[in-house]
Amino acid sequence: MDDTSEMETLPTMDTGEGAVGAGPARVTCATIAYHPDPARVGERAAWLRPASGAPLELSRVSPRFKHPGRTDEPRPLADPHLSREPVRVSVAADGSLTLALGDEQGARLDDAPVAGRVSLGLDALERGVTLELRKRVVLLLHRAEPGSAPASHGLVGESPGLLGVRRAIDRVADLDVGVLVRGETGVGKDRVARAIHAASGRRGPYLAVNMATVGRHTAASELFGHVEGAFTGAAGAHAGFFERADGGTLFLDEVGELAEDVQGMLLRTLETGRVLPLGGRAERTVDVRVIAATDADLDAMVERGRFRPALLHRLGGYQIAVPPLRARREDVPRLAFAFLREELAALGEADRLAPRGPSERPWLHRSVIVRLVHHDWPGNVRQLRNVMRQLAISSRGADRAVVDDRVEAILGRARPAAAPAPPTPSSRPSEGIDDAELLRALEAHGWAFGPTARALGLNRTTFYRLVEGHPGVRKGTDLSRAELEAARAEADGDLDAMSRRLRVSKRAIRRRLTELGVDD
């Protein structure tokens, strides 16, 4: 069953596809990024434009979601805390959306409260927009490929970029051709190489060597071996990586670090299928498939004379580009929970992510996932794994996940780009409110946004846009653990006093205390 079949209540569809970029056509989707039942993270519903043009509904009973590529039965969000009043979703012919949100939905769009009509264009949907409902469920609204997915090859995610990588593995795995895997550090190039080897049918071993960690003067010996007495200290013969990988695959990571003389030796081995150990006279035939990887611009290195063009052509018989994590935001929640499960299991606390009762708070706060989605991840998948390991260890033995200072320092840099949201009419133009009046009104109403907006005669969308642009208004996420604990000690736990001292609403303080795992 593919993702479009879940909308069987709409007998005829107009996909209106004007796909952005190359590859299969895309549709607009909602993917579960956070749910009280973590097993549901990654389930998806496709939003196709009904032929009638009538709005679709998003509620606890509609639409139905399922994991892409699985045969399990689609099911609704089904959280009893979600509003009975649905969000009305209008889908344009090109796949862009207009959401009609009421106050009863308790919605946050890209982590900012929102109500009224909001339009999401293709640019925003290509990037991915988070929609939070009633502090219980977070959906990622985005563009994705419909239909069945290629084999996973052990790679977690369903983003168009990752699907392209998986298709490339299918195309090249069984061919006797060199592969060059390109991508930023931490994107998982080694995992791609392992997947190619696993799908290749080769019976020999998979060996990996990072050329950046091999000494310049020992690289030739490590790759091709040496005979006894080949150089000072060569007390015995040594089999190099090529001999040890015979019949299998040799993965050369950071191949751009190869010295020029070793580049020549590698080129000769790739062309002849034979290796000559250092100090040896007899060549040895090997059957080794080489998969290389780099985050360097090898083409630029060729132009500067630092990398042999013939070697680049040999290594890059087929090239696979692995996209950075910031370009595949819909994969972040699935990866985060997958890593978290592994780390908690290693600590003997796998039950932390088990679903809890409707009245109980989940172990992991939803805001953590929202911030993970909006982080740019310069260290890519490797960095995300490290963050989830830090989170698991910091939370060891705790009833709720604890965001410690190290994780906070990383997530604190996540600043989601505001989704385009045209203002709804208000009884007063925001341009007439200066900074001083805004601060006076906030102080008079205990820094609570709702009462302040009403006092100023502004609707919520306009008010939040005004607040976002004010440098003197702080968010709860700006508060550090140390600052909160100091304010609580000084105020003797009085939230009203803490709010006045920190100039942040009591509601935001409570939420921040929960995020940091500090009992309020």
Coordinates of C-alpha atoms in Angstrom, one line a residue:
M1 CA 0.0 0.0 0.0
D2 CA 1.4 3.4 -0.9
D3 CA 1.0 6.7 0.9
T4 CA -1.7 8.0 -1.3
S5 CA -4.1 5.1 -0.6
E6 CA -4.8 6.3 2.9
M7 CA -7.0 9.1 1.4
E8 CA -9.5 6.7 0.0
T9 CA -12.4 8.9 1.2
L10 CA -11.5 11.2 -1.7
P11 CA -12.3 9.1 -4.8
T12 CA -10.6 11.4 -7.4
M13 CA -7.4 13.4 -6.9
D14 CA -5.6 16.1 -8.6
T15 CA -2.0 15.9 -7.5
G16 CA -1.2 19.2 -9.2
E17 CA 2.4 18.2 -9.3
G18 CA 5.0 20.7 -10.3
A19 CA 7.9 19.0 -8.6
V20 CA 10.8 21.0 -7.5
G21 CA 14.2 19.7 -8.7
A22 CA 15.1 16.5 -10.4
G23 CA 13.8 13.0 -9.6
P24 CA 10.3 11.6 -9.0
A25 CA 7.4 14.0 -8.6
R26 CA 6.7 15.1 -5.0
V27 CA 3.6 15.6 -3.0
T28 CA 2.9 17.6 0.1
C29 CA 2.9 15.4 3.3
A30 CA 2.5 15.5 7.0
T31 CA 5.0 13.3 8.9
I32 CA 4.8 12.6 12.6
A33 CA 7.9 14.1 14.2
Y34 CA 6.7 13.6 17.8
H35 CA 3.9 11.6 19.4
P36 CA 3.3 10.3 22.9
D37 CA 3.8 6.9 21.3
P38 CA 7.4 7.2 19.9
A39 CA 6.8 4.1 17.7
R40 CA 4.6 6.4 15.5
V41 CA 7.4 8.8 14.7
G42 CA 8.0 8.7 10.9
E43 CA 4.4 7.8 10.0
R44 CA 3.2 9.9 7.1
A45 CA 0.0 11.1 5.4
A46 CA -0.1 12.5 1.9
W47 CA -2.2 15.6 1.4
L48 CA -3.4 15.5 -2.2
R49 CA -5.7 18.2 -3.6
P50 CA -9.2 16.7 -3.8
A51 CA -10.9 17.2 -7.2
S52 CA -13.7 19.2 -5.5
G53 CA -11.1 21.7 -4.1
A54 CA -12.8 21.4 -0.6
P55 CA -10.5 21.7 2.4
L56 CA -9.2 18.6 4.1
E57 CA -9.3 18.1 7.9
L58 CA -6.6 17.5 10.4
S59 CA -7.7 16.2 13.7
R60 CA -7.4 13.2 16.1
V61 CA -9.4 11.1 13.6
S62 CA -8.2 12.3 10.2
P63 CA -6.2 11.8 8.1
R64 CA -4.6 8.3 8.6
F65 CA -0.9 7.9 8.9
K66 CA 1.4 5.0 8.1
H67 CA 5.1 4.3 7.8
P68 CA 6.3 4.5 4.2
G69 CA 7.1 1.2 2.7
R70 CA 5.4 -0.9 5.4
T71 CA 2.2 -2.9 5.1
D72 CA 0.8 -2.0 8.5
E73 CA -2.7 -0.5 8.5
P74 CA -2.9 3.3 8.4
R75 CA -4.3 5.0 11.6
P76 CA -5.2 8.4 12.8
L77 CA -3.3 10.5 15.3
A78 CA -5.8 9.3 17.9
D79 CA -4.5 11.3 20.8
P80 CA -7.5 12.2 23.1
H81 CA -5.9 15.6 24.0
L82 CA -6.2 16.9 20.5
S83 CA -9.0 19.3 19.8
R84 CA -12.2 17.9 18.3
E85 CA -12.3 21.0 16.1
P86 CA -10.2 20.1 13.0
V87 CA -7.6 22.2 11.4
R88 CA -8.8 23.0 7.9
V89 CA -6.2 22.3 5.2
S90 CA -6.6 23.7 1.7
V91 CA -4.2 22.2 -0.9
A92 CA -3.4 24.3 -4.0
A93 CA -2.7 22.8 -7.4
D94 CA 1.0 23.2 -6.9
G95 CA 1.0 21.5 -3.5
S96 CA 1.2 24.6 -1.3
L97 CA -1.0 24.8 1.8
T98 CA -3.3 27.1 3.6
L99 CA -4.1 26.2 7.2
A100 CA -7.1 27.6 9.1
L101 CA -6.2 27.4 12.8
G102 CA -8.3 28.3 15.8
D103 CA -7.2 29.1 19.3
E104 CA -8.6 25.7 20.5
Q105 CA -5.9 23.8 18.5
G106 CA -3.1 25.4 20.6
A107 CA -1.0 25.4 17.5
R108 CA 2.6 26.4 17.2
L109 CA 4.2 26.8 13.7
D110 CA 8.0 26.5 13.7
D111 CA 7.9 26.8 17.5
A112 CA 5.9 30.1 17.4
P113 CA 2.2 30.3 18.5
V114 CA -0.1 30.9 15.6
A115 CA -3.8 31.2 14.9
G116 CA -5.9 32.2 11.9
R117 CA -5.1 31.5 8.3
V118 CA -1.6 30.7 7.4
S119 CA -0.2 30.1 4.0
L120 CA 2.8 27.8 3.4
G121 CA 4.4 28.1 0.0
L122 CA 6.6 25.5 -1.7
D123 CA 9.8 27.0 -0.5
A124 CA 8.8 26.6 3.1
L125 CA 7.5 23.1 2.5
E126 CA 10.7 22.0 0.7
R127 CA 12.6 23.2 3.8
G128 CA 10.0 21.6 6.2
V129 CA 7.7 23.3 8.7
T130 CA 6.9 22.0 12.2
L131 CA 3.3 22.1 13.3
E132 CA 2.6 21.4 17.0
L133 CA -0.9 20.7 18.3
R134 CA -2.0 21.0 21.9
K135 CA 1.5 20.2 23.3
R136 CA 1.0 16.6 22.3
V137 CA 1.8 16.0 18.7
V138 CA 4.4 17.6 16.3
L139 CA 4.0 17.2 12.6
L140 CA 6.5 18.1 9.9
L141 CA 4.8 19.6 6.8
H142 CA 7.0 19.0 3.9
R143 CA 7.4 17.7 0.3
A144 CA 8.1 14.0 -0.3
E145 CA 8.0 11.3 -2.9
P146 CA 4.9 9.2 -3.0
G147 CA 4.6 5.5 -3.5
S148 CA 6.8 2.6 -2.6
A149 CA 10.4 3.2 -1.4
P150 CA 13.6 1.4 -2.5
A151 CA 15.3 -1.0 -0.1
S152 CA 16.5 0.7 3.0
H153 CA 20.0 -0.9 3.0
G154 CA 20.1 -0.1 6.8
L155 CA 19.8 3.7 6.2
V156 CA 17.2 5.4 8.4
G157 CA 15.0 7.9 6.7
E158 CA 12.6 8.6 3.9
S159 CA 13.6 12.0 2.6
P160 CA 14.0 12.4 -1.2
G161 CA 17.7 12.9 -0.8
L162 CA 18.2 9.6 1.1
L163 CA 15.9 7.8 -1.3
G164 CA 18.1 8.9 -4.1
V165 CA 21.1 7.4 -2.2
R166 CA 19.3 4.1 -1.7
R167 CA 18.4 4.0 -5.4
A168 CA 22.0 4.6 -6.3
I169 CA 23.1 1.7 -4.1
D170 CA 20.6 -0.5 -5.9
R171 CA 22.0 0.5 -9.3
V172 CA 25.7 0.0 -8.6
A173 CA 26.0 -2.6 -5.8
D174 CA 26.4 -5.7 -8.0
L175 CA 28.7 -4.0 -10.6
D176 CA 32.4 -4.4 -10.6
V177 CA 33.1 -0.7 -10.7
G178 CA 34.7 1.7 -8.3
V179 CA 32.5 4.1 -6.4
L180 CA 33.3 7.5 -5.0
V181 CA 31.0 8.6 -2.1
R182 CA 31.0 12.4 -1.6
G183 CA 29.5 14.4 1.2
E184 CA 30.2 16.5 4.2
T185 CA 31.9 15.1 7.3
G186 CA 29.5 13.0 9.4
V187 CA 26.8 12.3 6.8
G188 CA 27.4 8.6 6.9
K189 CA 29.6 7.8 3.9
D190 CA 31.0 4.7 5.6
R191 CA 27.4 3.4 6.1
V192 CA 26.8 3.9 2.4
A193 CA 30.0 2.0 1.6
R194 CA 29.0 -0.8 3.9
A195 CA 25.6 -1.0 2.3
I196 CA 27.1 -1.3 -1.2
H197 CA 29.4 -4.1 0.0
A198 CA 26.5 -5.9 1.7
A199 CA 24.4 -5.8 -1.4
S200 CA 27.2 -6.6 -3.8
G201 CA 27.3 -10.4 -3.2
R202 CA 31.1 -10.3 -2.6
R203 CA 32.1 -13.0 -0.2
G204 CA 35.3 -11.4 1.1
P205 CA 35.7 -9.0 4.0
Y206 CA 34.8 -5.3 4.2
L207 CA 37.8 -3.3 5.4
A208 CA 37.9 0.4 6.1
V209 CA 40.8 2.7 6.5
N210 CA 40.8 6.4 7.1
M211 CA 43.7 7.9 5.1
A212 CA 43.7 11.0 7.3
T213 CA 44.8 8.9 10.3
V214 CA 47.5 6.9 8.4
G215 CA 50.9 8.4 8.6
R216 CA 52.3 9.9 5.4
H217 CA 55.4 7.7 5.5
T218 CA 53.5 4.5 6.4
A219 CA 50.5 4.8 4.0
A220 CA 52.2 2.8 1.2
S221 CA 53.1 0.0 3.6
E222 CA 49.6 0.0 5.1
L223 CA 47.9 -0.3 1.7
F224 CA 50.2 -2.5 -0.2
G225 CA 52.2 -4.3 2.5
H226 CA 56.0 -4.8 2.8
V227 CA 58.5 -7.6 2.9
E228 CA 61.0 -8.2 5.7
G229 CA 63.8 -5.7 5.7
A230 CA 62.0 -3.3 3.3
F231 CA 62.9 -0.4 5.5
T232 CA 64.3 0.2 9.0
G233 CA 62.1 -1.4 11.5
A234 CA 60.5 -3.9 9.0
A235 CA 61.4 -7.0 11.1
G236 CA 58.9 -9.2 9.3
A237 CA 56.6 -9.2 6.3
H238 CA 53.3 -7.3 6.5
A239 CA 50.2 -7.9 4.5
G240 CA 48.6 -4.6 3.4
F241 CA 44.9 -3.7 3.3
F242 CA 44.6 -4.8 -0.4
E243 CA 45.8 -8.3 0.4
R244 CA 43.6 -8.6 3.5
A245 CA 40.6 -7.4 1.6
D246 CA 41.0 -9.9 -1.3
G247 CA 37.6 -11.0 -2.5
G248 CA 35.9 -8.2 -0.7
T249 CA 35.7 -4.4 -0.5
L250 CA 38.3 -1.9 0.6
F251 CA 36.8 1.4 1.8
L252 CA 39.3 4.4 1.6
D253 CA 37.9 7.2 3.6
E254 CA 39.4 10.7 3.3
V255 CA 41.0 9.7 0.0
G256 CA 42.0 13.3 -0.7
E257 CA 44.6 12.9 2.0
L258 CA 46.7 10.5 -0.1
A259 CA 50.3 11.7 -0.7
E260 CA 51.2 12.1 -4.4
D261 CA 53.6 9.1 -4.5
V262 CA 50.9 6.8 -2.9
Q263 CA 48.3 8.1 -5.5
G264 CA 50.5 6.8 -8.2
M265 CA 50.8 3.4 -6.5
L266 CA 47.1 3.2 -6.0
L267 CA 46.4 4.1 -9.6
R268 CA 48.6 1.3 -10.8
T269 CA 46.9 -1.2 -8.5
L270 CA 43.5 -0.2 -9.7
E271 CA 44.5 -0.5 -13.3
T272 CA 46.3 -3.9 -13.1
G273 CA 44.6 -5.6 -10.1
R274 CA 48.0 -6.4 -8.7
V275 CA 50.0 -5.1 -5.7
L276 CA 53.7 -4.8 -5.2
P277 CA 54.7 -4.8 -1.5
L278 CA 57.4 -2.4 -0.5
G279 CA 60.8 -4.0 -1.0
G280 CA 59.2 -6.9 -2.9
R281 CA 60.0 -8.1 -6.4
A282 CA 56.9 -10.3 -7.1
E283 CA 53.5 -8.7 -7.7
R284 CA 50.4 -10.3 -6.1
T285 CA 47.0 -10.4 -7.8
V286 CA 44.1 -9.3 -5.7
D287 CA 40.4 -9.1 -6.3
V288 CA 39.4 -6.0 -4.4
R289 CA 36.6 -3.5 -5.0
V290 CA 37.6 -0.1 -3.9
I291 CA 35.0 2.4 -2.6
A292 CA 36.5 5.8 -1.8
A293 CA 35.0 8.7 0.1
T294 CA 35.9 12.3 0.7
D295 CA 34.5 15.7 1.9
A296 CA 37.2 17.5 -0.1
D297 CA 36.7 19.1 -3.5
L298 CA 38.8 16.6 -5.6
D299 CA 38.1 18.5 -8.8
A300 CA 39.6 21.6 -7.3
M301 CA 42.5 19.6 -6.1
V302 CA 43.1 18.2 -9.6
E303 CA 43.1 21.8 -10.9
R304 CA 45.7 22.8 -8.3
G305 CA 47.9 19.7 -9.2
R306 CA 47.3 18.1 -5.8
F307 CA 45.4 15.1 -7.0
R308 CA 45.9 12.9 -10.1
P309 CA 43.1 13.3 -12.6
A310 CA 43.5 9.7 -13.8
L311 CA 43.1 8.5 -10.2
L312 CA 39.9 10.6 -9.8
H313 CA 38.5 9.0 -12.9
R314 CA 39.4 5.5 -11.7
L315 CA 37.9 6.0 -8.2
G316 CA 34.8 7.8 -9.5
G317 CA 33.6 5.2 -12.0
Y318 CA 30.3 5.9 -10.3
Q319 CA 29.7 8.7 -7.8
I320 CA 27.1 9.0 -5.0
A321 CA 26.5 12.3 -3.3
V322 CA 25.1 12.0 0.3
P323 CA 23.1 15.0 1.2
P324 CA 23.7 16.9 4.5
L325 CA 21.3 16.4 7.4
R326 CA 20.0 20.0 7.1
A327 CA 18.7 19.1 3.6
R328 CA 16.7 16.1 5.0
R329 CA 15.0 17.5 8.0
E330 CA 12.2 14.9 7.9
D331 CA 14.8 12.2 8.7
V332 CA 15.9 13.9 11.9
P333 CA 13.1 12.7 14.3
R334 CA 13.4 9.1 13.1
L335 CA 17.2 9.2 13.4
A336 CA 17.0 10.8 16.8
F337 CA 14.6 8.2 18.3
A338 CA 16.6 5.4 16.7
F339 CA 19.8 6.6 18.3
L340 CA 18.1 7.3 21.6
R341 CA 16.7 3.8 21.7
E342 CA 20.1 2.4 21.1
E343 CA 21.7 4.5 23.8
L344 CA 19.0 3.9 26.4
A345 CA 19.1 0.1 25.7
A346 CA 22.9 0.2 26.4
L347 CA 22.1 1.8 29.8
G348 CA 19.4 -0.8 30.6
E349 CA 16.7 1.9 30.3
A350 CA 15.0 1.0 27.0
D351 CA 11.6 1.3 28.7
R352 CA 12.0 5.1 29.0
L353 CA 10.4 5.5 25.5
A354 CA 7.5 3.2 26.2
P355 CA 4.1 4.9 25.7
R356 CA 2.6 6.3 28.9
G357 CA -1.0 6.9 29.9
P358 CA -2.9 9.9 28.5
S359 CA -2.6 11.8 31.7
E360 CA 1.2 11.2 32.1
R361 CA 3.9 13.3 30.5
P362 CA 6.1 11.5 28.0
W363 CA 9.7 10.9 29.0
L364 CA 11.1 13.2 26.2
H365 CA 9.7 16.7 25.9
R366 CA 8.3 17.6 22.5
S367 CA 10.3 20.8 22.3
V368 CA 13.5 18.8 22.1
I369 CA 12.4 17.2 18.8
V370 CA 11.3 20.6 17.4
R371 CA 14.7 22.1 18.2
L372 CA 16.5 19.1 16.7
V373 CA 14.5 19.4 13.5
H374 CA 15.4 23.1 13.2
H375 CA 19.1 22.7 14.0
D376 CA 21.5 23.0 11.0
W377 CA 23.7 20.1 12.1
P378 CA 27.1 21.1 10.9
G379 CA 28.4 17.7 12.1
N380 CA 25.5 15.9 10.4
V381 CA 24.3 12.4 11.5
R382 CA 27.4 11.8 13.6
Q383 CA 26.7 15.0 15.6
L384 CA 23.1 14.0 16.1
R385 CA 24.1 10.6 17.4
N386 CA 26.5 12.2 19.8
V387 CA 23.8 14.6 21.0
M388 CA 21.4 11.7 21.7
R389 CA 24.1 9.8 23.5
Q390 CA 24.7 12.9 25.7
L391 CA 21.0 13.2 26.3
A392 CA 20.6 9.6 27.3
I393 CA 23.6 9.6 29.7
S394 CA 22.6 12.9 31.3
S395 CA 19.1 11.6 31.9
R396 CA 20.3 8.3 33.4
G397 CA 17.9 7.3 36.1
A398 CA 15.7 10.3 35.6
D399 CA 11.9 10.1 35.1
R400 CA 12.2 12.8 32.4
A401 CA 14.8 13.5 29.8
V402 CA 17.3 16.1 31.0
V403 CA 18.8 18.6 28.5
D404 CA 22.2 19.3 30.0
D405 CA 24.4 22.3 29.4
R406 CA 26.3 20.7 26.5
V407 CA 23.1 19.7 24.6
E408 CA 21.6 23.0 25.4
A409 CA 24.6 24.8 23.9
I410 CA 23.9 23.0 20.7
L411 CA 20.2 23.3 20.6
G412 CA 20.3 26.9 21.7
R413 CA 21.7 27.7 18.3
A414 CA 18.7 26.3 16.5
R415 CA 16.6 29.2 15.2
P416 CA 13.9 28.1 12.8
A417 CA 13.2 30.3 9.9
A418 CA 9.8 31.8 10.3
A419 CA 7.2 30.2 8.0
P420 CA 5.5 32.8 5.8
A421 CA 2.3 33.8 7.5
P422 CA 0.3 36.7 6.2
P423 CA -1.3 38.7 9.0
T424 CA -4.9 38.4 9.7
P425 CA -6.8 41.6 10.2
S426 CA -6.4 43.3 13.6
S427 CA -8.2 46.2 15.2
R428 CA -4.9 48.1 15.5
P429 CA -1.9 48.3 13.3
S430 CA 1.3 47.0 15.0
E431 CA 3.3 49.9 13.4
G432 CA 1.7 52.3 15.9
I433 CA 3.1 50.4 18.9
D434 CA 6.6 51.5 20.0
D435 CA 9.1 49.4 22.0
A436 CA 8.4 51.2 25.2
E437 CA 4.6 50.6 25.0
L438 CA 5.1 46.9 24.2
L439 CA 7.4 46.4 27.3
R440 CA 5.0 48.4 29.6
A441 CA 2.1 46.3 28.4
L442 CA 4.0 43.0 28.9
E443 CA 5.1 44.0 32.4
A444 CA 1.6 45.1 33.4
H445 CA 0.3 41.6 32.3
G446 CA 3.0 39.5 33.9
W447 CA 4.8 38.9 30.6
A448 CA 1.9 36.7 29.5
F449 CA 1.5 37.1 25.7
G450 CA -2.3 36.4 25.4
P451 CA -3.5 39.0 27.8
T452 CA -1.0 41.5 26.5
A453 CA -2.1 41.0 22.9
R454 CA -5.7 41.6 23.9
A455 CA -4.8 44.7 25.9
L456 CA -3.0 46.2 22.9
G457 CA -5.9 45.3 20.5
L458 CA -3.8 42.9 18.4
N459 CA -4.6 39.4 17.2
R460 CA -2.2 36.7 18.2
T461 CA -0.4 36.4 14.9
T462 CA 0.3 40.1 14.6
F463 CA 1.4 40.3 18.2
Y464 CA 3.8 37.4 18.0
R465 CA 5.4 38.9 14.9
L466 CA 5.8 42.2 16.8
V467 CA 7.4 40.3 19.7
E468 CA 9.7 38.3 17.5
G469 CA 11.3 41.5 16.2
H470 CA 11.8 43.1 19.6
P471 CA 15.3 42.6 21.1
G472 CA 14.1 43.3 24.6
V473 CA 11.6 40.4 24.8
R474 CA 13.0 37.1 25.8
K475 CA 11.7 33.6 25.1
G476 CA 11.7 30.7 27.5
T477 CA 14.2 28.9 25.4
D478 CA 16.7 31.8 26.1
L479 CA 16.8 30.9 29.8
S480 CA 19.8 28.7 30.9
R481 CA 19.6 26.2 33.7
A482 CA 21.9 28.3 35.9
E483 CA 19.8 31.4 35.3
L484 CA 16.6 29.6 36.2
E485 CA 18.0 28.0 39.3
A486 CA 19.4 31.4 40.5
A487 CA 16.1 33.1 39.9
R488 CA 14.2 30.3 41.7
A489 CA 16.5 30.5 44.7
E490 CA 16.2 34.3 44.9
A491 CA 12.4 34.1 44.6
D492 CA 12.1 31.2 46.9
G493 CA 10.2 29.3 44.2
D494 CA 7.6 32.0 43.6
L495 CA 6.8 31.9 39.9
D496 CA 5.3 35.5 39.9
A497 CA 8.6 36.8 41.4
M498 CA 10.6 34.7 38.9
S499 CA 8.6 36.1 36.0
R500 CA 9.2 39.7 37.1
R501 CA 12.9 39.0 37.6
L502 CA 13.5 37.2 34.3
R503 CA 10.9 39.2 32.3
V504 CA 9.4 36.0 30.9
S505 CA 5.9 34.7 31.4
K506 CA 5.2 32.1 34.1
R507 CA 3.9 29.7 31.4
A508 CA 7.2 30.0 29.5
I509 CA 9.2 29.5 32.7
R510 CA 7.2 26.3 33.6
R511 CA 7.8 25.0 30.1
R512 CA 11.5 25.7 30.2
L513 CA 11.8 24.0 33.6
T514 CA 10.2 20.9 32.1
E515 CA 12.5 21.0 29.1
L516 CA 15.5 21.1 31.3
G517 CA 14.2 18.4 33.6
V518 CA 14.1 20.7 36.6
D519 CA 11.2 20.1 38.9
D520 CA 9.0 23.1 39.1

